[in-house]
Amino acid sequence: MHSSPITSTVPFDEDGVHHGFLRLPYSRDDSAWGAVMIPVTVIRNGEGPTALLTGGNHGDEYEGPVVLQELAVRLTADEVQGRVIIVPAMNQPAFRNGTRTSPVDSGNLNRSFPGSPTGTVTQKIADYFSCVLVPMADVVLDFHSGGRTLDFIPFAAVHILEDKAQEAACVAAMQAFNAPYSMKLLEIDSVGMYDTTVEDMGKVFVSTELGGGGSSTARSNAIARKGVRNLLVHAGILKEPLTLAATINLDMPDGDCYSFCEYDGMHEPMVDLGDEVKAGDVIARVWPLDRTGQEPVEIRAKRAGLLAGRHFPGLIKVGDCVAVLGVEVD
Ligand SMILES: [Zn+2]
C-alpha cells in the first residue's frame, strides 16, 4: 500500500476551479511543524481526458511557471471538458531559490524519479507525481528551458520509444504544441528523469526547451502560451481552433550531437543558436583566464547539424556541455 506524506488541499474530482497546495510536511529549525507548499490548480468540468501541466521541475527555468501561472488565472471550467491539473513550480523550494536544484536537499527533481515516500523532500515530490498525479493523466506536458547555464532554440521534444504507437501519439502532441522547432531528443542522462517515469506509464508526454540563461523572453513565453493551449485542444479538453505555424523537425541521430569542454576558461561562441555547421567547424573557443599570449582551444563540431543548444555563461569549466546539435529532417 502506497502512502505519500503529501496531501492536496484541493479536490481532483469536483467540477470547478480549485486553487490550493500540495502540502509536504517538512520539519526544520525555523518551522517545527512546517511544510513545503507547492501551488496547484485543478480545473474540472465533467468527464473527459486529464492533462497534467508542469513547470519549475528545475527552479531556474521560467517559461513554464510564467505561462502556467497565467493559465491558472485565466482558464475557466466552462472552457474545459475533462480536467486540467496545473503545477507551475514542481520543485517549489528550487523555484523559490531561483536555482536548478533544491536548497533543502540539493535534489535535482528531474534526476530523482520515481522517487520515494520516505526519502528527501525532493524524492517525496517525485514520488507524489509518480504515484498520484501522473496516473490520473492522459497527457503530460513538462516545460523546461536551459536554466542559468544553457540556452536553446525554442523546441518541443519527444523521445524515441519502444512502443511505436505511443511514440506516434507523443509526436502528434508535439506537433500540436507547434514550437518553432520540434525535436526527437536523445537524452545523455535519462536515469531518474520525470520523462522516463511518465513514458513508462504509457502516457502521451511532451517536454520543451524554450530558451535559457536563467530568464524568459516575450518571444519564448508567447511560444509556451500558444503551445499549451494547442496541446489542450489536441487532447480534446479545449474546443477552439489550433494556432499553427511552420515548425522545423530535428533529430539527434547519435552522441556526436553533444560536445563537452575539456578545459577551464573563457567561452567564446563561434556560431549562434539556429546556425548550421559542418563536421569540423569550430563551434566555440576557450581562452585562458590567467595569461596572455596563448592560442585558444578550439572545440569543433563532430558532425554536421544546426546549433540547438549552447553553454550560456561567459566562463566555462571542464566537463560543461558546450553545444548540442540537431539534424534537420523532413
Ligand atoms: Zn530543465
XYZ file of C-alpha atoms and ligand atoms in Angstrom:
331
model
C 0.000 0.000 0.000
C 1.479 3.288 -1.092
C 1.347 6.218 1.255
C 2.735 9.609 0.289
C 3.291 12.201 3.017
C 1.937 14.821 0.572
C -1.727 15.809 0.778
C -3.632 18.044 -1.616
C -5.701 20.926 -0.234
C -7.823 20.846 -3.405
C -10.119 18.095 -4.729
C -9.256 16.359 -8.002
C -12.770 15.062 -8.719
C -15.020 18.087 -8.186
C -16.140 20.358 -11.013
C -14.987 23.969 -10.938
C -11.732 25.859 -10.482
C -9.769 24.980 -7.339
C -6.569 26.760 -6.286
C -4.547 25.330 -3.426
C -1.443 23.437 -2.464
C 0.278 20.097 -2.397
C 1.331 20.130 1.247
C 4.529 18.263 2.160
C 5.415 18.211 5.873
C 8.986 19.461 6.362
C 10.070 19.848 9.975
C 13.046 22.178 10.349
C 14.724 24.722 12.629
C 12.597 27.708 11.585
C 9.276 25.804 11.472
C 8.982 22.741 13.696
C 5.731 21.506 12.192
C 6.133 23.337 8.894
C 5.556 22.219 5.335
C 6.669 22.786 1.754
C 3.593 24.188 -0.027
C 3.561 23.500 -3.780
C 0.883 25.596 -5.542
C -1.608 23.616 -7.622
C -4.726 24.467 -9.625
C -7.290 21.876 -10.684
C -9.907 22.856 -13.277
C -12.532 20.225 -13.976
C -15.740 20.081 -15.959
C -17.391 16.676 -16.245
C -15.961 13.546 -17.770
C -13.104 13.742 -20.236
C -9.345 13.494 -20.560
C -6.903 14.819 -17.955
C -3.895 16.993 -18.787
C -1.100 17.415 -16.245
C 0.840 20.636 -16.937
C 4.077 21.289 -15.076
C 6.845 23.879 -14.859
C 9.636 24.523 -12.410
C 10.875 20.932 -12.466
C 14.148 22.847 -12.499
C 13.893 26.032 -10.450
C 15.672 28.432 -12.829
C 13.589 27.866 -15.986
C 10.742 30.347 -16.400
C 8.522 29.898 -19.466
C 6.553 27.127 -17.760
C 5.975 28.935 -14.461
C 5.047 32.197 -16.250
C 2.558 30.672 -18.656
C 1.068 28.199 -16.177
C 0.532 30.947 -13.581
C -1.355 32.852 -16.272
C -3.350 29.807 -17.368
C -4.355 29.064 -13.746
C -5.797 32.601 -13.501
C -7.472 32.728 -16.925
C -8.795 29.239 -17.688
C -12.450 28.754 -16.734
C -14.245 25.497 -16.022
C -16.749 26.299 -18.809
C -13.976 26.190 -21.412
C -12.787 22.774 -20.246
C -14.151 19.321 -21.000
C -12.389 16.941 -18.602
C -9.666 18.072 -16.238
C -6.538 20.237 -16.211
C -4.041 19.920 -13.339
C -1.571 22.821 -13.239
C 1.620 22.800 -11.148
C 3.724 25.832 -12.199
C 6.628 25.036 -9.852
C 7.051 21.297 -9.246
C 10.246 21.789 -7.270
C 8.903 24.732 -5.261
C 11.964 25.071 -2.967
C 14.265 25.262 -6.019
C 11.912 27.700 -7.803
C 11.714 29.894 -4.690
C 15.534 29.872 -4.563
C 15.984 30.610 -8.298
C 18.203 27.556 -8.697
C 18.102 24.353 -10.727
C 18.271 22.110 -7.657
C 16.660 22.313 -4.243
C 18.325 24.307 -1.444
C 16.703 21.871 1.020
C 18.484 18.687 -0.023
C 20.428 19.608 -3.217
C 17.913 17.432 -5.059
C 17.657 17.670 -8.853
C 13.978 16.751 -9.209
C 14.451 15.582 -12.789
C 17.051 13.035 -11.626
C 15.009 11.894 -8.597
C 12.263 9.820 -10.253
C 10.436 7.627 -9.498
C 11.187 8.997 -6.023
C 10.454 7.672 -2.566
C 7.718 8.417 0.002
C 10.342 8.046 2.756
C 13.204 9.880 1.024
C 14.340 13.506 0.973
C 11.959 16.405 0.216
C 12.822 16.218 -3.499
C 12.376 12.434 -3.581
C 8.980 12.792 -1.880
C 7.847 15.311 -4.524
C 8.948 12.916 -7.288
C 7.104 10.040 -5.601
C 3.861 12.030 -5.380
C 3.954 12.742 -9.103
C 4.808 9.105 -9.902
C 2.120 7.573 -7.714
C -0.695 10.140 -7.584
C -0.665 12.812 -10.310
C 0.759 11.052 -13.377
C -1.594 8.031 -13.047
C -4.549 10.469 -13.282
C -3.262 11.991 -16.535
C -3.766 11.110 -20.192
C -1.378 13.746 -21.492
C 1.568 15.292 -19.632
C 3.392 18.481 -20.625
C 6.576 19.409 -18.738
C 8.121 22.806 -19.517
C 11.886 23.189 -19.473
C 14.437 25.642 -20.789
C 18.177 25.876 -20.345
C 18.282 27.480 -16.921
C 21.242 29.612 -15.937
C 23.877 27.534 -17.722
C 22.357 26.587 -21.087
C 20.431 28.306 -23.885
C 18.310 26.610 -26.560
C 16.477 27.323 -29.788
C 12.787 27.069 -28.853
C 11.718 23.453 -29.299
C 9.157 20.947 -28.109
C 10.530 17.444 -27.679
C 9.657 13.776 -27.531
C 11.809 10.692 -27.122
C 12.258 7.644 -29.305
C 10.140 4.985 -27.564
C 9.925 1.204 -27.869
C 6.130 1.417 -28.174
C 5.776 2.973 -31.636
C 2.060 3.727 -31.184
C 2.874 5.674 -28.016
C 5.754 7.425 -29.791
C 3.413 8.432 -32.642
C 0.910 9.824 -30.113
C 3.703 11.833 -28.464
C 4.872 13.153 -31.864
C 1.302 14.216 -32.729
C 1.047 16.086 -29.409
C 4.447 17.727 -30.009
C 3.311 18.832 -33.483
C 0.158 20.302 -31.910
C 2.298 22.220 -29.386
C 3.846 23.679 -32.563
C 7.034 25.302 -31.275
C 9.291 26.795 -33.988
C 11.369 23.580 -33.719
C 10.228 20.008 -32.936
C 12.908 17.625 -31.693
C 13.302 13.882 -31.281
C 15.609 14.047 -28.304
C 18.476 11.751 -27.392
C 18.999 12.012 -23.623
C 22.514 11.728 -22.246
C 21.344 11.090 -18.677
C 17.825 9.629 -18.699
C 18.034 7.691 -15.407
C 15.779 9.287 -12.801
C 14.017 11.619 -15.238
C 10.336 12.516 -14.908
C 10.117 11.930 -18.668
C 11.103 8.277 -18.299
C 8.628 7.646 -15.473
C 5.758 9.241 -17.419
C 6.615 7.408 -20.644
C 6.965 4.076 -18.835
C 3.358 4.521 -17.656
C 2.292 4.711 -21.306
C 1.250 8.366 -21.188
C 1.431 10.904 -24.001
C 4.370 13.072 -22.965
C 5.786 16.301 -24.399
C 8.595 18.347 -22.915
C 10.184 21.564 -24.119
C 13.408 23.548 -24.164
C 12.233 27.072 -24.935
C 15.226 29.281 -24.196
C 17.512 29.637 -21.222
C 20.071 31.777 -19.468
C 18.032 31.801 -16.264
C 15.235 34.017 -17.594
C 12.478 34.066 -20.213
C 11.662 36.407 -23.105
C 8.460 37.820 -24.581
C 9.015 35.534 -27.563
C 9.699 32.372 -25.564
C 6.695 32.978 -23.325
C 4.484 33.527 -26.386
C 5.622 30.156 -27.773
C 4.791 28.494 -24.438
C 1.404 30.261 -24.204
C 0.326 29.161 -27.677
C 1.745 25.667 -27.203
C -0.086 24.834 -24.012
C -3.482 25.879 -25.415
C -2.837 23.963 -28.636
C -1.955 20.883 -26.614
C -5.188 21.141 -24.627
C -7.128 21.417 -27.905
C -5.253 18.393 -29.264
C -6.136 16.430 -26.092
C -9.839 17.235 -26.594
C -10.038 19.360 -23.443
C -10.409 22.779 -25.090
C -12.678 23.470 -28.072
C -11.028 26.215 -30.094
C -9.071 26.368 -33.348
C -5.444 25.253 -33.269
C -2.980 28.076 -33.914
C -0.432 26.532 -36.263
C 2.696 27.851 -37.970
C 5.654 26.160 -39.655
C 7.920 24.023 -37.463
C 11.373 22.686 -38.297
C 11.731 18.996 -37.395
C 15.023 17.970 -35.821
C 16.537 14.649 -34.865
C 19.561 13.705 -32.758
C 20.993 10.643 -34.517
C 23.839 9.903 -32.063
C 26.049 11.107 -29.222
C 28.157 13.176 -31.633
C 25.397 15.781 -31.348
C 26.876 16.707 -27.959
C 30.185 18.491 -27.330
C 31.742 18.749 -23.885
C 34.508 21.060 -22.717
C 37.823 19.588 -21.576
C 39.291 22.876 -20.291
C 38.518 25.650 -17.837
C 38.468 29.104 -19.402
C 36.550 31.929 -21.063
C 33.879 30.770 -23.506
C 33.741 32.344 -26.980
C 30.814 31.099 -29.087
C 31.779 30.909 -32.779
C 28.270 30.157 -34.030
C 24.884 31.183 -32.687
C 21.712 29.247 -31.965
C 19.985 28.144 -35.173
C 23.190 28.395 -37.270
C 24.178 25.446 -39.476
C 27.616 23.874 -39.009
C 29.619 21.276 -40.936
C 31.669 18.490 -39.322
C 34.966 20.042 -38.222
C 33.697 23.619 -37.957
C 34.837 25.480 -34.828
C 31.744 25.957 -32.669
C 33.449 27.562 -29.689
C 36.855 28.658 -28.448
C 38.146 28.574 -24.870
C 40.594 31.278 -23.861
C 42.912 31.102 -20.838
C 41.804 33.022 -17.776
C 45.181 33.910 -16.279
C 47.664 34.700 -19.082
C 48.057 36.398 -22.451
C 49.995 35.226 -25.486
C 48.343 31.814 -25.702
C 46.152 30.476 -28.514
C 42.616 29.456 -27.529
C 41.483 25.838 -27.512
C 39.127 25.201 -30.424
C 36.060 22.998 -29.966
C 34.930 21.536 -33.288
C 31.633 20.036 -34.375
C 31.870 16.231 -34.577
C 29.110 16.152 -37.197
C 27.016 18.468 -39.341
C 23.894 19.982 -37.819
C 22.072 23.012 -36.529
C 23.133 24.574 -33.224
C 20.163 23.714 -30.979
C 21.753 24.390 -27.609
C 24.847 26.042 -26.165
C 26.664 26.794 -22.963
C 25.393 30.157 -21.735
C 27.765 31.803 -19.193
C 30.909 33.647 -20.256
C 33.123 31.298 -18.273
C 33.280 27.563 -18.896
C 34.612 24.598 -16.920
C 35.978 21.177 -17.758
C 33.004 18.843 -18.241
C 30.490 21.557 -19.192
C 28.237 20.909 -22.179
C 29.410 23.351 -24.877
C 26.999 22.642 -27.707
C 24.066 20.497 -28.751
C 23.401 19.867 -32.441
C 20.162 18.834 -34.074
C 19.849 17.464 -37.602
C 17.015 18.727 -39.773
C 14.671 16.025 -41.081
C 11.683 16.208 -43.461
Zn 15.074 21.710 -17.020
